[in-house]
XYZ file of C-alpha atoms in Angstrom:
661
model
C -40.755 -41.513 24.588
C -43.507 -44.567 25.097
C -46.412 -42.932 26.334
C -48.095 -46.404 27.348
C -45.175 -47.827 29.429
C -45.718 -48.068 33.220
C -43.429 -46.039 35.134
C -40.234 -47.082 36.682
C -40.678 -46.431 40.086
C -37.342 -48.760 41.665
C -35.832 -49.077 38.546
C -32.415 -48.501 37.772
C -30.704 -47.118 34.482
C -29.642 -51.106 33.943
C -33.096 -52.178 33.425
C -33.282 -49.580 30.560
C -33.803 -51.868 27.252
C -32.575 -49.946 24.256
C -29.103 -48.389 25.133
C -27.201 -47.344 22.251
C -24.235 -49.532 21.835
C -22.826 -48.235 18.811
C -19.112 -47.354 18.768
C -17.231 -44.970 16.505
C -13.140 -44.627 15.827
C -12.148 -41.047 16.683
C -10.429 -41.000 13.414
C -13.291 -40.857 11.272
C -14.385 -37.949 9.447
C -17.885 -35.525 11.059
C -19.887 -36.019 8.185
C -19.444 -39.441 7.540
C -20.345 -39.824 11.667
C -23.433 -37.993 11.282
C -24.328 -40.584 8.526
C -23.843 -43.712 10.256
C -25.997 -42.421 13.641
C -29.046 -41.749 11.043
C -28.352 -44.795 9.565
C -28.617 -46.413 13.067
C -31.348 -44.629 13.745
C -29.393 -43.493 16.997
C -29.064 -40.063 18.041
C -25.302 -40.742 20.126
C -22.377 -42.679 19.995
C -19.693 -43.908 21.764
C -16.487 -42.277 20.644
C -12.898 -44.296 20.879
C -9.126 -44.549 20.128
C -6.983 -47.528 19.472
C -9.489 -49.550 22.374
C -9.328 -46.200 24.114
C -12.777 -44.291 25.516
C -12.319 -40.344 24.099
C -15.825 -39.495 24.150
C -19.770 -39.172 22.881
C -21.004 -37.843 19.815
C -24.214 -36.455 19.604
C -26.871 -34.070 17.978
C -25.904 -31.099 19.703
C -21.834 -31.414 20.067
C -21.666 -32.128 16.331
C -23.750 -28.830 15.653
C -21.207 -26.547 18.356
C -18.059 -28.014 16.431
C -19.070 -26.946 13.090
C -20.206 -23.505 14.215
C -15.793 -23.409 14.511
C -14.664 -25.312 11.581
C -16.282 -26.393 8.737
C -17.507 -30.118 9.195
C -16.080 -31.418 6.337
C -12.113 -30.798 7.517
C -13.054 -31.864 10.966
C -12.393 -35.546 12.995
C -14.971 -37.063 15.230
C -12.149 -36.822 18.201
C -12.224 -32.601 17.189
C -16.761 -32.630 17.599
C -17.097 -35.111 20.768
C -18.070 -34.344 24.366
C -14.883 -35.600 26.253
C -16.935 -35.442 29.690
C -20.705 -36.542 29.753
C -22.906 -37.458 32.494
C -21.834 -40.733 33.986
C -23.755 -43.215 35.589
C -24.057 -47.440 36.883
C -26.257 -50.028 35.673
C -27.337 -49.925 39.293
C -28.280 -46.368 39.327
C -31.865 -45.579 40.443
C -33.785 -43.865 37.361
C -34.218 -40.463 39.431
C -30.675 -40.508 40.331
C -30.045 -40.779 36.919
C -32.096 -37.967 35.393
C -30.771 -36.081 38.296
C -27.231 -36.846 36.272
C -28.456 -35.413 33.018
C -30.086 -32.375 35.182
C -26.636 -31.184 36.587
C -24.825 -31.296 33.678
C -27.515 -29.780 31.164
C -27.349 -32.757 28.341
C -29.465 -34.751 26.813
C -27.125 -38.579 26.739
C -25.794 -40.340 29.965
C -23.310 -43.022 29.545
C -23.660 -45.884 31.339
C -20.341 -47.838 32.812
C -20.050 -51.024 34.643
C -15.977 -51.519 33.815
C -13.693 -48.985 34.339
C -12.349 -49.921 31.360
C -15.117 -50.765 29.244
C -16.257 -47.644 28.406
C -20.141 -48.041 28.262
C -23.289 -47.362 26.423
C -25.127 -44.876 26.082
C -28.902 -43.676 27.332
C -30.765 -41.097 25.847
C -33.265 -38.043 27.705
C -36.250 -40.052 25.560
C -35.463 -43.198 26.846
C -34.747 -42.907 30.612
C -38.042 -40.122 30.589
C -40.198 -43.159 28.772
C -38.868 -45.703 31.731
C -39.684 -42.828 34.358
C -42.994 -43.201 32.870
C -45.176 -40.665 30.883
C -48.355 -41.179 31.932
C -46.715 -39.293 35.258
C -47.675 -36.215 32.172
C -50.895 -36.477 32.147
C -52.616 -34.853 34.577
C -51.576 -31.623 32.839
C -54.247 -30.089 31.619
C -52.708 -28.159 28.666
C -49.714 -27.976 26.536
C -49.928 -24.233 27.174
C -48.755 -24.975 30.490
C -45.536 -26.344 29.544
C -45.025 -24.792 26.450
C -41.515 -22.456 25.804
C -43.895 -19.483 25.138
C -41.647 -17.826 23.000
C -40.768 -19.594 19.816
C -37.529 -18.558 17.875
C -38.129 -17.784 14.380
C -36.139 -16.425 11.249
C -36.929 -16.094 7.636
C -37.500 -18.737 5.605
C -34.590 -17.645 3.434
C -32.053 -16.619 6.095
C -28.524 -19.058 6.042
C -28.803 -22.798 8.209
C -25.295 -21.245 10.027
C -27.837 -17.975 11.068
C -30.179 -20.442 12.468
C -26.966 -22.790 14.038
C -25.984 -19.491 15.602
C -29.245 -18.521 17.430
C -29.795 -22.098 18.199
C -26.465 -22.300 19.769
C -27.292 -18.574 21.861
C -30.311 -19.543 23.462
C -29.309 -23.519 24.436
C -32.513 -24.617 21.900
C -33.836 -27.728 20.017
C -35.198 -25.980 17.097
C -36.083 -22.463 15.338
C -39.370 -21.847 13.263
C -38.766 -20.863 9.555
C -41.739 -18.116 8.830
C -42.395 -16.276 5.247
C -44.856 -13.323 5.705
C -45.254 -14.099 9.068
C -46.754 -17.246 9.324
C -44.501 -20.730 10.320
C -43.797 -22.549 7.184
C -41.092 -25.047 8.451
C -38.465 -26.691 11.216
C -34.973 -26.743 11.326
C -33.732 -28.752 14.581
C -30.687 -30.461 15.781
C -31.668 -33.641 13.614
C -32.251 -32.155 10.137
C -28.638 -30.368 10.947
C -26.978 -34.378 11.338
C -28.133 -34.957 8.004
C -27.295 -32.126 6.502
C -23.822 -32.610 7.961
C -24.042 -36.436 6.979
C -23.521 -35.007 3.473
C -20.344 -32.850 3.922
C -21.713 -29.645 2.481
C -20.662 -26.308 2.928
C -23.187 -25.060 5.369
C -22.300 -21.763 5.173
C -23.949 -21.621 1.200
C -27.375 -23.541 2.448
C -30.583 -21.596 3.379
C -33.323 -23.035 5.864
C -35.830 -23.350 2.501
C -32.977 -25.982 1.262
C -33.515 -28.518 3.834
C -35.824 -27.177 6.901
C -39.268 -29.236 7.222
C -42.122 -28.031 5.574
C -45.603 -27.486 6.589
C -44.782 -28.268 10.580
C -46.984 -29.973 12.791
C -48.640 -27.906 14.806
C -50.953 -28.445 18.198
C -53.137 -26.491 19.842
C -52.436 -24.589 22.594
C -55.433 -25.896 24.693
C -54.880 -29.479 23.633
C -53.672 -31.835 26.461
C -50.008 -32.482 27.279
C -51.070 -36.732 26.927
C -52.345 -35.617 23.376
C -49.468 -34.067 22.073
C -46.619 -36.841 23.420
C -49.042 -39.150 21.477
C -48.788 -37.034 18.705
C -44.747 -36.684 18.650
C -44.291 -40.540 18.928
C -46.703 -41.520 15.776
C -45.406 -38.650 13.840
C -41.353 -39.813 14.855
C -40.435 -36.206 15.735
C -39.312 -34.567 18.987
C -41.013 -30.869 18.135
C -44.508 -29.457 17.575
C -45.822 -25.883 16.998
C -47.959 -24.467 19.508
C -50.651 -22.140 17.860
C -53.851 -20.282 19.199
C -56.361 -20.116 15.944
C -54.258 -19.052 13.253
C -51.329 -17.657 15.580
C -47.844 -19.050 16.604
C -47.717 -18.961 20.654
C -44.755 -21.080 21.136
C -42.943 -24.543 20.413
C -43.820 -27.711 22.429
C -40.359 -30.131 22.978
C -39.757 -33.555 24.962
C -37.431 -31.453 27.238
C -40.131 -28.701 27.737
C -42.692 -31.889 28.663
C -40.369 -32.569 31.089
C -39.905 -29.306 32.664
C -44.029 -29.638 33.370
C -43.233 -32.874 35.744
C -43.222 -29.919 38.027
C -47.194 -30.564 39.042
C -46.125 -34.328 40.375
C -42.158 -33.899 40.961
C -41.882 -30.547 42.378
C -40.310 -32.007 45.367
C -38.318 -33.911 43.730
C -37.192 -31.315 41.333
C -37.165 -28.881 44.366
C -34.337 -32.314 46.006
C -32.687 -31.578 42.683
C -32.315 -27.877 43.118
C -31.229 -28.059 46.830
C -28.372 -30.988 46.045
C -26.988 -28.727 43.209
C -27.009 -26.136 45.910
C -25.627 -28.008 48.851
C -22.872 -29.700 46.161
C -21.986 -26.078 44.785
C -21.237 -25.395 48.060
C -19.559 -28.409 49.076
C -17.213 -28.322 45.756
C -16.416 -24.654 47.240
C -15.442 -26.012 50.948
C -13.187 -28.625 48.480
C -11.815 -26.799 46.721
C -10.560 -24.021 49.604
C -9.773 -27.109 51.310
C -7.446 -28.492 48.547
C -6.526 -25.006 48.079
C -5.362 -24.983 52.080
C -3.701 -28.116 51.833
C -1.825 -27.722 48.812
C -0.425 -24.038 50.403
C 0.402 -25.739 53.248
C 2.061 -28.739 51.237
C 4.583 -26.128 49.544
C 5.064 -24.808 52.718
C 6.187 -28.182 54.164
C 7.993 -29.102 51.040
C 9.900 -25.742 51.390
C 11.384 -26.394 54.999
C 14.411 -27.855 55.094
C 13.183 -30.065 58.577
C 11.249 -33.278 58.166
C 7.336 -32.771 58.688
C 5.969 -36.288 59.095
C 1.565 -35.864 59.654
C 0.149 -38.921 61.421
C -3.215 -40.303 62.588
C -4.599 -41.153 65.402
C -3.980 -44.260 65.025
C -0.327 -43.478 64.237
C -0.637 -44.133 60.376
C 1.388 -41.513 57.973
C -1.101 -39.452 56.067
C 1.662 -37.096 54.980
C 5.418 -36.266 54.470
C 7.765 -33.855 53.225
C 10.769 -35.012 51.179
C 13.170 -34.412 53.769
C 11.244 -36.859 56.017
C 11.274 -39.438 53.145
C 15.016 -38.914 52.066
C 16.422 -39.343 55.468
C 13.892 -42.429 55.971
C 14.912 -43.800 52.866
C 11.414 -44.133 51.847
C 11.537 -41.636 48.420
C 9.471 -43.388 46.062
C 7.765 -45.615 48.218
C 3.718 -45.844 49.389
C 4.177 -44.857 52.385
C 0.411 -43.351 52.913
C -1.495 -45.150 55.524
C 0.684 -47.429 57.396
C 2.828 -47.329 60.682
C 6.677 -47.101 61.330
C 6.678 -50.828 61.899
C 4.947 -51.472 58.219
C 7.365 -48.855 57.084
C 10.474 -50.337 57.930
C 10.022 -53.537 56.383
C 10.206 -51.465 52.807
C 13.031 -48.115 54.405
C 16.778 -48.516 53.293
C 18.044 -50.958 56.351
C 19.981 -48.250 57.491
C 16.810 -46.193 58.568
C 15.156 -49.085 60.200
C 16.550 -48.848 63.959
C 14.985 -44.906 63.840
C 11.530 -46.089 62.294
C 11.325 -48.078 64.954
C 12.688 -45.620 67.611
C 9.987 -43.524 66.015
C 7.408 -45.801 66.624
C 8.326 -46.685 70.358
C 8.400 -43.087 71.562
C 4.152 -42.659 69.889
C 2.588 -43.012 72.962
C 4.811 -41.437 75.183
C 3.722 -38.654 73.106
C 0.468 -38.882 72.862
C 0.842 -38.575 76.329
C 2.693 -35.525 76.418
C 0.777 -32.442 75.460
C 2.920 -30.048 75.090
C 5.024 -31.580 73.127
C 7.240 -34.969 73.151
C 10.942 -34.630 72.698
C 14.044 -36.224 72.001
C 17.060 -36.546 69.774
C 17.776 -39.704 66.959
C 20.617 -40.275 65.065
C 20.285 -41.895 61.296
C 22.803 -43.314 58.837
C 21.731 -41.330 55.461
C 21.269 -42.537 51.662
C 25.120 -40.742 51.295
C 26.408 -43.076 54.327
C 26.787 -40.265 56.752
C 25.829 -39.949 60.035
C 22.277 -37.376 60.969
C 21.379 -36.060 64.515
C 18.326 -35.213 64.220
C 16.150 -33.146 67.682
C 12.590 -34.773 66.916
C 9.537 -32.727 68.588
C 6.319 -34.528 68.587
C 2.755 -32.291 68.957
C -0.561 -33.928 69.835
C -3.233 -32.641 68.318
C -6.775 -33.968 70.033
C -10.560 -33.864 68.735
C -12.938 -31.539 70.928
C -14.246 -35.246 72.176
C -10.673 -35.632 73.399
C -9.773 -38.484 70.816
C -6.553 -38.767 68.848
C -6.684 -36.831 65.847
C -2.836 -36.744 64.523
C 0.528 -36.310 65.439
C 2.491 -34.123 64.417
C 6.993 -34.901 64.009
C 8.800 -32.146 63.286
C 12.617 -33.104 62.730
C 15.652 -30.571 62.668
C 18.961 -31.468 61.857
C 21.293 -30.637 64.521
C 24.739 -33.110 62.700
C 26.560 -29.164 62.920
C 25.790 -28.711 66.895
C 26.242 -31.816 67.782
C 29.636 -32.238 66.307
C 30.948 -28.949 67.619
C 29.633 -29.894 70.433
C 31.992 -33.188 70.505
C 34.966 -31.041 69.508
C 34.531 -28.857 72.394
C 34.454 -32.087 74.933
C 36.985 -33.353 72.964
C 38.677 -29.076 73.566
C 37.554 -29.022 77.173
C 38.891 -32.909 78.136
C 42.801 -31.570 77.095
C 42.454 -28.178 78.538
C 41.463 -30.011 81.711
C 45.102 -31.587 81.733
C 46.713 -28.984 80.021
C 45.219 -26.362 83.336
C 46.799 -29.293 85.557
C 49.866 -28.824 84.113
C 50.155 -25.183 84.287
C 49.089 -25.622 88.159
C 51.509 -28.019 88.669
C 53.844 -25.322 87.022
C 52.421 -22.739 88.571
C 53.047 -24.607 92.083
C 56.299 -25.079 91.023
C 57.156 -21.637 90.356
C 55.554 -20.001 93.896
C 57.650 -22.883 95.872
C 60.913 -21.602 94.044
C 59.477 -17.524 95.074
C 59.094 -19.062 98.360
C 62.182 -20.483 98.501
C 63.520 -17.275 97.083
C 61.460 -15.129 99.344
C 63.567 -16.728 102.543
C 66.079 -16.441 100.685
C 66.081 -12.588 100.376
C 64.468 -12.542 103.962
C 67.902 -14.524 105.438
C 70.519 -13.799 103.227
C 70.426 -10.241 102.868
C 69.369 -9.752 105.589
C 72.710 -10.636 107.338
C 75.208 -9.040 105.852
C 72.723 -5.982 106.034
C 72.872 -6.279 109.746
C 76.889 -6.711 109.728
C 76.939 -3.434 107.948
C 74.745 -1.526 110.378
C 76.493 -3.153 113.551
C 80.445 -2.269 112.232
C 78.797 1.072 110.911
C 77.493 1.902 115.218
C 80.303 0.469 116.764
C 83.054 2.691 114.282
C 80.895 5.654 114.935
C 81.078 5.011 118.979
C 84.556 3.570 119.246
C 86.666 5.801 116.605
C 84.170 8.748 116.265
C 87.813 10.969 117.069
C 89.630 9.836 114.798
C 87.101 10.157 111.898
C 86.302 13.388 112.295
C 83.227 15.036 111.355
C 83.756 14.343 107.591
C 84.197 10.279 107.887
C 81.745 10.486 110.247
C 78.629 12.070 108.240
C 79.896 9.591 105.177
C 79.745 6.316 108.241
C 76.441 7.745 109.060
C 75.233 7.942 105.351
C 76.244 4.381 104.806
C 74.153 3.050 107.813
C 71.348 5.431 106.678
C 71.319 3.261 103.542
C 71.451 -0.169 105.168
C 68.705 1.090 107.173
C 66.643 1.496 104.089
C 67.638 -1.685 102.109
C 66.404 -3.324 105.229
C 63.116 -1.696 104.912
C 62.667 -2.476 101.025
C 63.499 -6.160 101.788
C 60.882 -5.861 104.479
C 57.761 -3.945 102.582
C 59.044 -6.431 99.680
C 58.351 -9.678 101.236
C 55.369 -8.157 102.467
C 53.973 -7.823 99.258
C 55.103 -11.198 98.207
C 52.658 -12.216 101.248
C 49.844 -10.091 100.709
C 49.876 -12.150 97.347
C 49.757 -15.351 98.022
C 47.400 -15.085 101.136
C 43.845 -16.605 100.715
C 41.434 -13.886 101.634
C 39.234 -14.998 104.181
C 35.750 -13.082 103.594
C 33.216 -12.006 106.087
C 31.750 -8.946 107.338
C 34.120 -6.246 109.006
C 33.713 -3.137 110.532
C 35.946 -0.623 108.497
C 35.313 2.201 110.730
C 36.717 0.786 113.732
C 39.735 -0.556 111.435
C 40.344 3.190 110.462
C 39.618 4.246 114.383
C 42.361 2.173 115.430
C 45.311 2.845 113.009
C 44.766 6.539 113.574
C 44.915 6.254 117.456
C 47.779 4.372 116.698
C 49.473 6.865 114.676
C 48.896 9.250 117.111
C 49.814 7.814 120.095
C 53.432 7.227 118.030
C 53.921 10.756 117.539
C 52.009 12.902 120.371
C 54.047 15.714 119.181
C 51.345 16.140 116.248
C 48.116 17.567 116.204
C 46.230 15.542 113.029
C 42.337 16.156 112.619
C 40.928 12.606 111.974
C 37.346 11.621 110.563
C 35.996 8.690 110.192
C 32.718 8.109 109.647
C 30.742 5.492 111.204
C 29.023 2.405 110.632
C 31.266 1.790 107.410
C 30.371 -2.451 107.287
C 32.064 -4.384 104.573
C 32.217 -8.054 103.412
C 35.974 -8.456 103.031
C 39.397 -10.093 104.372
C 39.887 -7.959 108.121
C 43.307 -8.814 107.950
C 44.169 -7.720 104.590
C 42.240 -4.436 104.431
C 43.301 -3.512 107.317
C 46.849 -2.950 105.228
C 44.948 -1.071 102.894
C 43.507 1.638 105.038
C 47.388 1.238 106.816
C 49.130 2.671 104.073
C 46.412 4.784 102.551
C 45.818 6.299 106.217
C 49.970 6.238 106.697
C 50.224 7.809 103.033
C 47.798 11.051 104.353
C 49.753 11.152 107.808
C 53.108 11.515 106.019
C 52.448 14.129 103.466
C 50.137 16.038 105.750
C 53.532 16.813 107.908
C 54.134 20.564 106.235
C 50.505 21.377 106.539
C 49.666 24.149 109.578
C 45.970 22.277 110.074
C 46.363 18.719 108.580
C 43.451 16.563 108.749
C 42.381 13.230 107.008
C 38.605 12.083 106.327
C 37.564 8.139 105.576
C 33.984 8.199 104.621
C 32.419 5.669 102.004
C 30.598 7.857 99.253
C 28.028 7.358 95.979
C 29.696 7.304 92.313
C 28.958 6.208 89.090
C 30.113 2.947 89.791
C 28.520 2.317 92.691
C 29.378 2.370 96.773
C 32.695 3.699 97.306
C 35.337 4.523 100.008
C 37.739 6.670 100.398
C 40.518 8.200 102.423
C 41.483 11.315 102.064
C 43.971 14.577 103.155
C 44.860 18.251 102.483
C 48.368 17.924 102.166
C 50.761 18.321 99.980
C 49.092 16.524 96.670
C 50.465 15.565 93.507
C 50.070 16.017 89.456
C 46.871 14.194 88.003
C 48.651 13.318 85.162
C 51.130 10.899 87.694
C 48.158 9.238 89.672
C 47.868 6.013 87.020
C 52.194 5.402 87.948
C 50.897 5.681 91.755
C 50.500 1.739 92.381
C 53.793 1.133 90.362
C 56.330 -0.633 92.628
C 58.802 1.916 93.695
C 57.641 4.572 91.907
C 58.020 7.938 94.409
C 57.120 11.626 93.684
C 59.034 12.884 96.514
C 62.901 12.617 97.706
C 63.728 10.202 101.042
C 64.909 13.148 101.928
C 61.144 15.307 102.124
C 59.167 12.120 102.898
C 60.607 8.431 103.710
C 59.208 5.210 101.977
C 60.012 2.643 99.705
C 57.556 3.313 96.634
C 55.261 -0.102 97.965
C 53.133 0.450 100.231
C 50.652 1.687 96.958
C 51.346 -1.467 94.689
C 50.468 -3.884 97.868
C 47.416 -2.056 98.307
C 46.919 -1.694 94.324
C 47.087 -5.766 94.471
C 44.436 -6.378 97.430
C 41.698 -3.994 96.426
C 42.381 -6.742 92.518
C 42.175 -9.502 94.711
C 38.549 -9.144 96.192
C 37.412 -7.958 92.700
C 37.957 -4.362 92.610
C 39.591 -1.075 92.011
C 41.605 2.046 93.434
C 42.123 5.030 91.965
C 43.586 8.090 92.992
C 42.348 11.941 92.717
C 44.557 15.476 93.398
C 46.477 18.433 92.721
C 49.222 20.371 93.965
C 49.009 21.286 97.281
C 45.169 21.027 97.564
C 45.977 17.495 98.915
C 44.319 13.861 97.696
C 42.712 11.102 97.844
C 42.306 8.018 97.631
C 38.951 6.360 96.347
C 38.392 2.208 96.042
C 35.925 -0.341 95.844
C 36.140 -4.144 96.633
C 33.630 -5.705 94.124
C 30.665 -8.361 94.897
């Protein structure tokens, strides 16, 4: 230190006139390197390997290394400090001191050019540039010394002394004998020892220590102690009070004594260190969060791109880069228009299309959605469902635009196949409709033939049978008349059957005309017709009033005529016949019913009732063709409903039906 040097107010690290410029090879033995330091009277050097910076070597780093391995086997590259504090020639002296304090180091590397390893500045030179006269206000050495001197016996080994220095992070230990200090062992002494390439484990302190150490009274001024250090070329003094050792004073202790003048400066350093620690934790948490988010985004098969408020790409996962032909490209900070110049030619149109929708996305806070197709690197066409979601800052300014694109190629291909199938289906339906229309026309023609051609011979049979019965009854006799009567009855039944078949065909083909229909009134009208047609019968009708339904009134009249007609027919043997029409609530909803107390039928036969020509009674017992219930079934089905029957022999029958929505 130079105690007469002027203060370095406003100075920079580049103003220091005596930087350490020594450079040593990383392949140099440690002992040889330390000898070089001693020969050049410097405390450190830059370590190089083939013109490449490796680290720095100082007395402290050499001492740390020799505790883990023999100095005779160490190369300089193994013992150097690879990460010392680094400053710039324009760095302020005070900031340079901050760097030393933060890193707990005694040297700082000055680097002007990234390719240049730079030079070293020791703490001594830096403090000299700041100005030692800052210390003169301190009253005595006792204010700044280390109050506890670390002592070891003079007979102790050097290795023990080094371990104690390393443990307490101190620059020297005091050797004592008989309770009195007889020597001092410092890092500089260790450097001299290591430069000789000797085995430190076999050497005692008494052999290498500095004998008769210089002491200073604790009441002496710091200024005088600093002058003594400079004159003797040493960095440590024993501090005594009378004949008793009470502490040690080092250059670094004097630095620590700057509190009187630089207390605010030191507090600022501490505050900066705390803030830097907080900032480091925030940056670490942010990096961890970003890394976690990046891993999630990278693992998704969807395209994910994040852009800033000016539509420049900030981040993209591998899927997005691959789809846009940008794998391996430097995309960060560029817009789609700029990226189109470096992307694969097949992706240019999609990039420009993406650029053209940015403004629409910013004006759609809930997210803008569109589909796009692009040619993939393998030559196939890829279809994307793209969603752009804007994110705004609290003040409403644009923060970022998140773009997510999902591959919907399989869905698009399936939709195209469905459209193609629909097109051919319409053609097939039209063809089938034409065929059905032709078939229906043929059925109409057949029905006409049945109505016209079959009725003519039946009328002839019936007519001539009547003539024979009227004019030749005597010649035929009773037996002949009976046979002829049976022929005539069969012809009548045949005509009735033909009429029923034609009626069934007409009801199936007739278009539905739904409207509000009063079913109660329809049932009442049908009941009156039956009563008027058979004045000799007494049948009780119970018809619920106010029953309405949305249905075809003509077809529903046919339904009720058949159901009430069956009830009228099968209640004939009953002493007190009763026929009821109403509605009731079933599990399926509201249904209509026609019930009677007639002869009934076997429950096992209920499913066969609605098949054409099905009969459970002989024609002699009950007339009919077996077509009526089949007609009812067809009409109810056309209304979207259903019909079923409930009965037991001798207990009447109930027919329930619905008419759909």
